[in-house]
Coordinates of C-alpha atoms and ligand atoms in Angstrom, one line a residue:
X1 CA -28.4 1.4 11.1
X2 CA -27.2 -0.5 14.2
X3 CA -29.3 -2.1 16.3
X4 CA -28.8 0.4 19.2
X5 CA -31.9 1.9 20.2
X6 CA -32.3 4.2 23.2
X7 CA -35.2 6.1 24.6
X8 CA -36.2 8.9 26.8
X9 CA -39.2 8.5 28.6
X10 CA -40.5 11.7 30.3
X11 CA -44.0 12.0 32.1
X12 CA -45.3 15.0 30.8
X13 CA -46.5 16.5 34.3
X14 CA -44.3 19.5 33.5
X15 CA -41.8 21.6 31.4
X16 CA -38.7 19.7 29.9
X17 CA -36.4 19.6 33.1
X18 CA -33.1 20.8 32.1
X19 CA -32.1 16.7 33.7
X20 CA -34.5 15.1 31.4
X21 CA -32.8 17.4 28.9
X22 CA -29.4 16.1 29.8
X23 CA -31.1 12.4 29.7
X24 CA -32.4 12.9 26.5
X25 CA -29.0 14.4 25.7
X26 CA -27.1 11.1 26.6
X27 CA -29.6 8.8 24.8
X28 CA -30.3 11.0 21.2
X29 CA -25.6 11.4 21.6
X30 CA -25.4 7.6 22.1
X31 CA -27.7 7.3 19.4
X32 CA -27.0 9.6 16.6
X33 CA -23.0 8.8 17.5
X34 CA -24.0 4.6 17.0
X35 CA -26.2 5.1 14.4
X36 CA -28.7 3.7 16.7
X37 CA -32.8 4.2 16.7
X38 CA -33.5 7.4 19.5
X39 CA -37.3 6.6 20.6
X40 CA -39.7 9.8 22.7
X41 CA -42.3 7.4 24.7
X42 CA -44.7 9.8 27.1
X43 CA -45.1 8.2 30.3
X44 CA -48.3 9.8 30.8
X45 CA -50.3 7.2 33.1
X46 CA -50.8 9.4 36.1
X47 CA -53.8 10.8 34.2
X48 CA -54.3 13.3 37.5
X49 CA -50.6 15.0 36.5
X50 CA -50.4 14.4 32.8
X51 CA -51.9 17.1 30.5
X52 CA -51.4 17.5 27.1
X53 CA -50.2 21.3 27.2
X54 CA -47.3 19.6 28.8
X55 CA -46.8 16.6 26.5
X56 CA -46.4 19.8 24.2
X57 CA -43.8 21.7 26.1
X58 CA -42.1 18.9 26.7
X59 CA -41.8 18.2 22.9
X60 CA -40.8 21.8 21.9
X61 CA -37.8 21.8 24.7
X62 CA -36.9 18.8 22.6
X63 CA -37.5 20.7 19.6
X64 CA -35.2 23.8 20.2
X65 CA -32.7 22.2 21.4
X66 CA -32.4 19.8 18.3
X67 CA -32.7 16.8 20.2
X68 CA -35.0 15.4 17.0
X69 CA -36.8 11.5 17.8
X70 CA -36.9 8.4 15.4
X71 CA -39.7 6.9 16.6
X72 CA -42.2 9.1 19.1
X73 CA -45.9 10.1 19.5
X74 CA -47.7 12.7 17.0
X75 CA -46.5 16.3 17.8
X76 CA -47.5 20.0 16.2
X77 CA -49.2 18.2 12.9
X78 CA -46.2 15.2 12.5
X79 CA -48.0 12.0 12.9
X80 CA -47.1 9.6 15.0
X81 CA -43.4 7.7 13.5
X82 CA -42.3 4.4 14.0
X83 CA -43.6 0.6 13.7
X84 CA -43.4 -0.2 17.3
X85 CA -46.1 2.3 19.0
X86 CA -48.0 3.4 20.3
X87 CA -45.9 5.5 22.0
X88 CA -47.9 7.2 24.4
X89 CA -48.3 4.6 27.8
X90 CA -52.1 5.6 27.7
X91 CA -52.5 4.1 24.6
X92 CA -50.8 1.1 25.4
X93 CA -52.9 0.0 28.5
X94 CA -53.9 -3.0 26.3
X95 CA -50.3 -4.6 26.0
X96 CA -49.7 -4.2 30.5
X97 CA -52.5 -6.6 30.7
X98 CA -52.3 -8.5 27.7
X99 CA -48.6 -9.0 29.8
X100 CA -49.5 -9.3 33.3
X101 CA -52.0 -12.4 32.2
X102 CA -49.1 -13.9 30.3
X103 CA -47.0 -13.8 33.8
X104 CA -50.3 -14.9 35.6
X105 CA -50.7 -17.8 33.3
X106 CA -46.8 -19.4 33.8
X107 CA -47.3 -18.4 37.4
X108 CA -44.4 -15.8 38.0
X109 CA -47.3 -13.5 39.1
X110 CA -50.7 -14.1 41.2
X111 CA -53.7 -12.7 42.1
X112 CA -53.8 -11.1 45.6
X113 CA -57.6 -10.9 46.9
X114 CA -56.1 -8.9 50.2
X115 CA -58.6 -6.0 51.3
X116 CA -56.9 -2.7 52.0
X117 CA -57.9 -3.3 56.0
X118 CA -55.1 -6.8 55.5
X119 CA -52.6 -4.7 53.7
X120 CA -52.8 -2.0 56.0
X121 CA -52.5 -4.7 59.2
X122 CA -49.4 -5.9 58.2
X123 CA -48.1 -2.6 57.1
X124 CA -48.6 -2.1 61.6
X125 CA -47.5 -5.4 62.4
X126 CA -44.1 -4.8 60.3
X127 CA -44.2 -1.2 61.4
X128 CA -44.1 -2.7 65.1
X129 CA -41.2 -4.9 64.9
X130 CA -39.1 -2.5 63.4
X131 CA -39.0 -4.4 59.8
X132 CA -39.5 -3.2 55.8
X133 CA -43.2 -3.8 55.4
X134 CA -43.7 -7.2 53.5
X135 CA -46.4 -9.0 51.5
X136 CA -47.3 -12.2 54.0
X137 CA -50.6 -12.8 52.8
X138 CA -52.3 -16.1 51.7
X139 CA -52.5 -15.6 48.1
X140 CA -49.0 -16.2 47.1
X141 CA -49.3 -20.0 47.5
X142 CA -53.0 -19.9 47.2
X143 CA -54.5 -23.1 45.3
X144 CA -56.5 -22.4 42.1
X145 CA -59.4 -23.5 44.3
X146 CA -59.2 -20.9 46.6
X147 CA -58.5 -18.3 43.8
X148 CA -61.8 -19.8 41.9
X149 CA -63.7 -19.3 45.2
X150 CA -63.1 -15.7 44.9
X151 CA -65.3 -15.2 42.2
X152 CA -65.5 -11.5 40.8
X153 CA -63.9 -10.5 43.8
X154 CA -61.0 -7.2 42.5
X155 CA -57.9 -8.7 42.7
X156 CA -54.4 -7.2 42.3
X157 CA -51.8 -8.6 40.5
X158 CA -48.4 -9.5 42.1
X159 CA -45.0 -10.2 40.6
X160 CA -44.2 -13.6 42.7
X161 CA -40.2 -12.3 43.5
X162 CA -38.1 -15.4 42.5
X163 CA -35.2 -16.7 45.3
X164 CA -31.9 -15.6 44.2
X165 CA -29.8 -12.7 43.5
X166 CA -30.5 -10.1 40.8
X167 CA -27.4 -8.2 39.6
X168 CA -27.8 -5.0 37.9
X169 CA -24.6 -4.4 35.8
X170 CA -25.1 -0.5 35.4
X171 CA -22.6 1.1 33.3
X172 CA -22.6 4.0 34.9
X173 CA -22.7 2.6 39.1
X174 CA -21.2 -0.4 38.2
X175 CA -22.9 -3.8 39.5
X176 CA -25.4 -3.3 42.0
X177 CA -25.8 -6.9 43.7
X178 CA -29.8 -7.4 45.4
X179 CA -30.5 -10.6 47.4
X180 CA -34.1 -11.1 46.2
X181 CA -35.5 -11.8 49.4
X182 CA -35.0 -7.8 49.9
X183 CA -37.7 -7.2 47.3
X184 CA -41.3 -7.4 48.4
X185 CA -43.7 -9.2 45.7
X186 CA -44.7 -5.7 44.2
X187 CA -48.1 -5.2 43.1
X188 CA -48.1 -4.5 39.0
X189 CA -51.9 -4.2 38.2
X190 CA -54.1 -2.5 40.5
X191 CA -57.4 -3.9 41.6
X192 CA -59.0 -1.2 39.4
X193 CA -57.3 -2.7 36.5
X194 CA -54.5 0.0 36.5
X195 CA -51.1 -1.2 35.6
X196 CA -48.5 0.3 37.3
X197 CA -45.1 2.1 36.5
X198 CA -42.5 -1.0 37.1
X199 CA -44.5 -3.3 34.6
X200 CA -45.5 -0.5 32.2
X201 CA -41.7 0.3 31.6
X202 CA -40.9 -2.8 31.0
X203 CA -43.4 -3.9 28.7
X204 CA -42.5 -0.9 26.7
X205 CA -38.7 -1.2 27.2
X206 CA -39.2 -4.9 26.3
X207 CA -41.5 -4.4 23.3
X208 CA -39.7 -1.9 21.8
X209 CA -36.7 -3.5 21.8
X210 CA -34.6 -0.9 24.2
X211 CA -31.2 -2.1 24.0
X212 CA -29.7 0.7 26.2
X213 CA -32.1 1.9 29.4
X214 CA -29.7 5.2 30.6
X215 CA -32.0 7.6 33.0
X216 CA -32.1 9.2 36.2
X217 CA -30.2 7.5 38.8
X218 CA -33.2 8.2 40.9
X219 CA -34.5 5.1 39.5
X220 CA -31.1 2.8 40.3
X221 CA -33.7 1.0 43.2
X222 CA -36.3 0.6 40.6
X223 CA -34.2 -1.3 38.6
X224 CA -33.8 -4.3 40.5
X225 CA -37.3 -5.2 39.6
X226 CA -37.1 -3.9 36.5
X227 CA -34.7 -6.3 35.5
X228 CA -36.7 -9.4 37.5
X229 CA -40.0 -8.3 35.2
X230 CA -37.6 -8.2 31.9
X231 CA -36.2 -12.0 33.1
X232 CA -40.2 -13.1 33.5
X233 CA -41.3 -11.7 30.4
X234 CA -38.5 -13.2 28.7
X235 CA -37.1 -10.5 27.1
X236 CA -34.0 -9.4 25.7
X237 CA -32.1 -7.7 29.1
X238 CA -30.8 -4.0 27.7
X239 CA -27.6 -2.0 29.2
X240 CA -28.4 -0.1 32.2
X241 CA -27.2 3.6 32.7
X242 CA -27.7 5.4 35.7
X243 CA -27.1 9.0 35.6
X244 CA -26.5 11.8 38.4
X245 CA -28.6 14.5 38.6
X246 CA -28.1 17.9 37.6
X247 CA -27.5 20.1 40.8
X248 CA -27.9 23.7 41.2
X249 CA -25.3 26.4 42.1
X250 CA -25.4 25.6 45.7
X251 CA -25.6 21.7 45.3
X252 CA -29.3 20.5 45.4
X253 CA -31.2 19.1 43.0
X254 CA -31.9 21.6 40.7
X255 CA -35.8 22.2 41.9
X256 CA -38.3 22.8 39.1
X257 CA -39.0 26.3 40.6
X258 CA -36.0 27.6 39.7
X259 CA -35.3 30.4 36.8
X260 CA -33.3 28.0 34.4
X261 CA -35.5 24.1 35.4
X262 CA -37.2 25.1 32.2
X263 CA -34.9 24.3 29.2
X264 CA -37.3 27.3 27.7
X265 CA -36.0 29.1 30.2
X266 CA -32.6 29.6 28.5
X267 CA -34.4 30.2 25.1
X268 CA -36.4 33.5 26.6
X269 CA -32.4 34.5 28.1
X270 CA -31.0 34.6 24.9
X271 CA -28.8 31.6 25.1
X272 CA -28.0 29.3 21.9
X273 CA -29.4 25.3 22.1
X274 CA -25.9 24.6 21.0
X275 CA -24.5 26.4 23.7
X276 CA -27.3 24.3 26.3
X277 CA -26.4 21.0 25.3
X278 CA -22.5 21.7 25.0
X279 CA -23.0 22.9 28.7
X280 CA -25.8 20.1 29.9
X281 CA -23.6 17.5 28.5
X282 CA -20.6 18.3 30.1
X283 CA -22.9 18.1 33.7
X284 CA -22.6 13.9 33.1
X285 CA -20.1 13.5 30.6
X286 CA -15.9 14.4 30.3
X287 CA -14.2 14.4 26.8
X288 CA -11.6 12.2 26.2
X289 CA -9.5 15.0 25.1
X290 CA -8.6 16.9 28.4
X291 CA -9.8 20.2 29.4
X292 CA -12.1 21.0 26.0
X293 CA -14.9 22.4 27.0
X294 CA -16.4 23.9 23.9
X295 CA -18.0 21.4 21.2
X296 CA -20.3 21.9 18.0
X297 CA -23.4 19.6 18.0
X298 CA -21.3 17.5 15.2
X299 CA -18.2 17.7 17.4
X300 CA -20.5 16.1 20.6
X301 CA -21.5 13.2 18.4
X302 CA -18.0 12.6 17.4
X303 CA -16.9 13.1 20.5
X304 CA -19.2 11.2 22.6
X305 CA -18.2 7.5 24.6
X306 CA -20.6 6.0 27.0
X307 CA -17.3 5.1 28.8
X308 CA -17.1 8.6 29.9
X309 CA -20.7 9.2 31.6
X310 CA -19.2 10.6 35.5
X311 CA -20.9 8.8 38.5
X312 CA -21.1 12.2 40.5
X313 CA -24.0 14.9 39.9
X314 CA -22.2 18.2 38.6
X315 CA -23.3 21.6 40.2
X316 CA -24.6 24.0 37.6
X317 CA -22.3 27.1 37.1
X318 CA -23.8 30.2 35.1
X319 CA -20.2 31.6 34.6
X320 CA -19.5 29.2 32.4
X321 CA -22.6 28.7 31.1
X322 CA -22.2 32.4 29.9
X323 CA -18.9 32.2 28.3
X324 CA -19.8 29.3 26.5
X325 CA -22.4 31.0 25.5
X326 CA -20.2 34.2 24.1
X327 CA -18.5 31.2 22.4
X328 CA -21.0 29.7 20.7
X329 CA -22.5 33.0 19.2
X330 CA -19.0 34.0 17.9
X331 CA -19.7 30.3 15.8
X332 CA -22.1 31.5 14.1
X333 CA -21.6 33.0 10.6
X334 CA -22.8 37.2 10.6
X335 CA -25.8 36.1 8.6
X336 CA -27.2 33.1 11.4
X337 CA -26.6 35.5 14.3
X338 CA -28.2 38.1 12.3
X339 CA -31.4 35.7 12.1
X340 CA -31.4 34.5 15.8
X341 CA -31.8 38.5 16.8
X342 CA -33.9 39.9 14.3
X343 CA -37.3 38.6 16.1
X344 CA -35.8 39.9 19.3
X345 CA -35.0 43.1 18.2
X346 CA -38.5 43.4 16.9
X347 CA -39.8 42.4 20.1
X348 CA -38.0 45.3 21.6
X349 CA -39.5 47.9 19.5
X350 CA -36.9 48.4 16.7
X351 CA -37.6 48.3 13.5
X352 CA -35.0 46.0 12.3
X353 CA -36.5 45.5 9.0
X354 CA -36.1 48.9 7.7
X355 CA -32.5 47.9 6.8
X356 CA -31.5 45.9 4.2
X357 CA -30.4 42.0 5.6
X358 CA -27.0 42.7 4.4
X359 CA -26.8 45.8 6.6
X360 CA -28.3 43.5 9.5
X361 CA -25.8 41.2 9.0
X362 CA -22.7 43.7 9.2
X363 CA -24.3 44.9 12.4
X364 CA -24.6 41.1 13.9
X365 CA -20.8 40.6 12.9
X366 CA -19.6 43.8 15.0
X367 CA -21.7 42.2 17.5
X368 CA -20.4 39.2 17.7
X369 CA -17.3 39.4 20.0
X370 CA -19.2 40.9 22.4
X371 CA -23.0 39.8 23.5
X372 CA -22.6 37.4 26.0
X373 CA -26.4 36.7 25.4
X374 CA -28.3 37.2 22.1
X375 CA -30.7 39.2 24.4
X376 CA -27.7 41.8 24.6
X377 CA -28.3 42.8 21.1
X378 CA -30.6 45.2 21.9
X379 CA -28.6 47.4 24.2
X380 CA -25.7 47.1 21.4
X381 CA -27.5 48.0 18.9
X382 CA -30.9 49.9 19.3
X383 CA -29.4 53.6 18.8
X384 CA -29.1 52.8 15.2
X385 CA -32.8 52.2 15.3
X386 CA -33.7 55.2 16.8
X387 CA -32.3 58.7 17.9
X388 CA -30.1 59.3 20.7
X389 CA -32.4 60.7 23.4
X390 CA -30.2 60.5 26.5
X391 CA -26.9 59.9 27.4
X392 CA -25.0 57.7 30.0
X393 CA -25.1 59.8 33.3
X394 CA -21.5 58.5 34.3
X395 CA -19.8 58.9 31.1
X396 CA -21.4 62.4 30.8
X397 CA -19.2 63.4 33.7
X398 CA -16.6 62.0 32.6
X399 CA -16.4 62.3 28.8
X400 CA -18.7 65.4 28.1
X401 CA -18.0 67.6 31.2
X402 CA -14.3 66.9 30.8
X403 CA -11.9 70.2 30.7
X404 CA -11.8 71.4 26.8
X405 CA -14.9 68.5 25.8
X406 CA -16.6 71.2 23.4
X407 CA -13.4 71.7 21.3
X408 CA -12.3 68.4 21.7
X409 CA -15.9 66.6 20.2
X410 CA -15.7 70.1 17.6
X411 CA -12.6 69.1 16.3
X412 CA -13.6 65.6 15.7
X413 CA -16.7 66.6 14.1
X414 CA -14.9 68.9 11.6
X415 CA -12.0 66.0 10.9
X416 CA -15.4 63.6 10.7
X417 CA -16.7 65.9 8.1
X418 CA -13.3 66.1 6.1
X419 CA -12.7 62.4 6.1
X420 CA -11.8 60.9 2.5
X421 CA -14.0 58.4 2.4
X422 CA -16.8 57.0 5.3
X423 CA -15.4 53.6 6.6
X424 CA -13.6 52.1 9.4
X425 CA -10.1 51.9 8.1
X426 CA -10.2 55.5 7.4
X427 CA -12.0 56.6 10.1
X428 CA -9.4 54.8 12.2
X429 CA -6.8 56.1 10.9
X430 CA -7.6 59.6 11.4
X431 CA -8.6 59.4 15.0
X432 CA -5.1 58.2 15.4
X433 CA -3.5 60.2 13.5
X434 CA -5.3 63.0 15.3
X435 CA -4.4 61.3 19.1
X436 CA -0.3 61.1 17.4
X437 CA -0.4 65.4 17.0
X438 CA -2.6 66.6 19.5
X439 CA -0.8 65.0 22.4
X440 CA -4.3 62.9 23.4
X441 CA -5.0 59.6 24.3
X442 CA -6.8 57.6 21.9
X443 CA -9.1 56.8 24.3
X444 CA -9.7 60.7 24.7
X445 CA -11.3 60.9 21.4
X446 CA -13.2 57.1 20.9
X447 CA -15.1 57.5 24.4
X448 CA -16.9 61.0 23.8
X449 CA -17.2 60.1 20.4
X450 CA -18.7 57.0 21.4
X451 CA -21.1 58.4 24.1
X452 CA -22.1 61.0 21.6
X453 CA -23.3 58.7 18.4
X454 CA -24.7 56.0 20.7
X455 CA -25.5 57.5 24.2
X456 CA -23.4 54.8 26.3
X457 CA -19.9 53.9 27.3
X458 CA -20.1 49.9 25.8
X459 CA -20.9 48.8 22.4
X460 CA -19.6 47.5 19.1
X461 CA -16.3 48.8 18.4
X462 CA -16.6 52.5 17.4
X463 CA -15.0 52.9 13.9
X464 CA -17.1 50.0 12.7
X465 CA -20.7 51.2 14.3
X466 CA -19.6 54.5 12.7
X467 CA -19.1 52.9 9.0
X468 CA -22.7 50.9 9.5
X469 CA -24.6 54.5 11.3
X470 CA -23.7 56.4 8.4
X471 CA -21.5 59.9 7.7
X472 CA -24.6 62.5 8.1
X473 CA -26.3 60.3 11.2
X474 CA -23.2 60.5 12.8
X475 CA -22.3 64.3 12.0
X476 CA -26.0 65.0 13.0
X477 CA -25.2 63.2 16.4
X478 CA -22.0 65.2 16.6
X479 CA -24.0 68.1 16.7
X480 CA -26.7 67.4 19.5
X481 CA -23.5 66.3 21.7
X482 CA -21.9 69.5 20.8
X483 CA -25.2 71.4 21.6
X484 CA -25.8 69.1 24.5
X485 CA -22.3 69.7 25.8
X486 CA -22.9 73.9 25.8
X487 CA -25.8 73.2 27.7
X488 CA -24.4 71.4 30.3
Ligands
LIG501 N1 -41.0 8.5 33.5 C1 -39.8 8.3 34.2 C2 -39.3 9.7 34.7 O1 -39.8 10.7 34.1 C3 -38.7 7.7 33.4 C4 -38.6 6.3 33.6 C5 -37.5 5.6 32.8 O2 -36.8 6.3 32.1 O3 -37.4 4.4 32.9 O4 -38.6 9.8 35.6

């Protein structure tokens, strides 16, 4: 194992964001591709936002998509892994403090006794003179007297901003340069006793020995104090990686009300996980190898440089979220597509398990070629579930009330009926040898043929759902066209 270890650090006050996703993408790639450590840490101190249905969600988005964790919190009945936890920041409330004294004690933090009235007074006067609002109380250079006179007085703590300059060398932005003065002593334990989110990270980052900190670049301004509190605390100063967000189709950030801000989102569509982090990895990341578009989740972590994270947020396209979804399901061998539809052709209704899985998994390879989504399966496939009841308005005009359509669909039932033996090759073969002498199109014979064993105009290819629906199914169908036809 190297010594790389990443993490992703999500507060669960929601779904898995399909940007967390792609930040957990870039951390578990790095990982897995390094042989590093990939560590799940819930930032769950807002205990207002944070609820544990989400912690859940959160973990499942994870789940599906395969992104799996080294070291993380307990989740669904797997206890808590990894010797480094807690890794929940409620748990670790202990450690902030146990921190913050430590910085209080070598004096790179102090207590600040200022009332809200003080705070809020120079928050005006600042306001007023067209400044940033500053800390200019007392307490900074307070003398241990003074602090002692306070007695039990709440206090908050405050990170005493060195002089100097803080670099940030961010792989991603490349080196942010901050004059210190710009920073503001920043408050990092609350006079309630709440530590807050600048020292928590870090403690945690520190403690669990992040080598690698890559997350959203919405928190590039964070991380000049970030890395000041890592200096202070004397710990090992990891990699930073800022990353763009993911924007949507018109080029916002992709807002968590929108159909698809939900990795689960995709998952109720009918898209692959492969297919979601082949597409959410190519939002922040371009191959070496020009143009590819379509990678395996082995071929990703093969793949996969840090060098080659983009600095610019990529707008979400569905297009091609769709072929690469087509793509990814003509990966899959007959028998694995065959087990990603059955449950959602049960959900629909059919009774899938009436056939054999060998015949399930002839009808997933005819599929194949064409579902874009593995929610299409049902309209491919249900009439071999059930009857045909109906039949495609549009096609009926065109196929079925057609000049000669009763002798035409006779005729093929009577050369159905004669046919050697019942499969594809055969089939084929007669339908074209039947188009060669008649004088008609192919095409004249597959579509009413079609629209009478299945009801519609699209499917699987017709010889091949012929073979699978069976010789007396599809005479039987023949027949209810032909009466239907009469009728018309
Ligand atoms: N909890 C933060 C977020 O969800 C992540 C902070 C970090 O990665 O350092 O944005």
């Amino acid at each position: 194992m190297s010594n790389v270890r990443v993490r992703i650090a999500p507060s669960p006050t929601g779904f898995l964001h399909i940007g967390t996703a792609k930040t957990a993408l870039i951390n578990w790639l790095f990982a897995r591709k390094t042989g590093g450590t990939f560590i799940l840490r819930l930032e769950d101190t807002d205990v207002e936002r944070s609820k544990d249905e989400y912690a859940e969600a959160m973990c499942e988005g994870l789940q599906w998509l395969g992104i799996d964790w080294d070291e993380g919190p307990e989740f669904g009945g797997v206890p808590e892994k990894g010797a480094l936890g807690p890794y929940k920041q409620s748990m670790r409330k202990d450690l902030y403090i146990q921190e913050a004294n430590r910085l209080l004690a070598e004096g790179k933090a102090y207590k600040c006794f200022c009332t809200k009235e003080e705070l809020d007074a120079m928050r005006e006067k600042a306001a007023a003179e067209k400044r940033p609002p500053r800390y200019e109380g007392p307490w900074r250079d307070a003398s241990s007297e003074q602090v002692a006179a306070m007695g039990d007085a709440p206090y908050a703590v405050r990170f005493r901003v060195p002089e100097g300059v803080t670099e940030i060398l961010d792989l991603v932005q490349g080196t942010v340069r901050i004059e210190n003065k710009e920073i503001d002593d920043f408050i990092i334990v609350k006079p309630n006793g709440e530590p807050l989110f600048h020292l928590a990270v870090v403690v945690d980052d520190g403690l669990m020995q992040i080598t690698h900190v890559m997350r959203g670049d919405d928190h590039l301004t964070n991380a000049v104090r970030h890395v000041l509190l890592f200096k202070a605390l004397g710990y090992a100063l990891p990699q930073f990686a800022h990353l763009p967000m993911v924007l949507d189709e018109t080029g916002k950030k992709y807002s968590k009300r929108l159909h698809g801000a939900n990795v689960l989102d995709w998952r109720d569509d009918g898209y692959l996980p492969e297919t979601i982090i082949n597409y959410v990895v190519l939002l922040g990341w371009t191959p070496a190898e020009e143009g590819r578009e379509l990678f395996s989740r082995e071929e990703l972590i093969e793949a996969f440089t840090l060098d080659r994270l983009g600095q610019s947020a990529a707008k979400f396209d569905l297009k091609k979220l769709q072929w690469l979804n087509g793509q990814h399901i003509r990966r899959l061998t007959p028998e694995s597509l065959r087990d990603r539809v059955l449950p959602i052709l049960q959900k629909a209704g059919l009774d899938a398990l009436s056939k054999s899985p060998e015949w399930l998994a002839k009808m997933a390879a005819i599929c194949q070629e064409k579902i874009p989504t593995l929610n299409d399966i049902v309209a491919y496939t249900d009439f071999f579930f059930r009857d045909v009841e109906a039949y495609e308005e549009k096609a009926v005009n065109k196929h079925f009330k057609a000049e000669g359509a009763v002798e035409r669909v006779s005729a093929l039932r009577e050369m159905m009926a004669s046919v050697a033996t019942w499969d594809h090759d055969t089939l084929k073969a007669a339908y074209e040898a039947k188009a060669a002498e008649s004088g008609f199109s192919l095409g004249q014979f597959v579509h009413p043929t079609r629209l009478a064993l299945t009801g519609k105009s699209v499917g699987p290819g017709l010889f091949e759902l012929a073979e699978l629906l069976g010789k007396d199914t599809c005479l039987a169908r023949m027949d209810k066209a032909i009466a239907y036809i009469k009728s018309l």
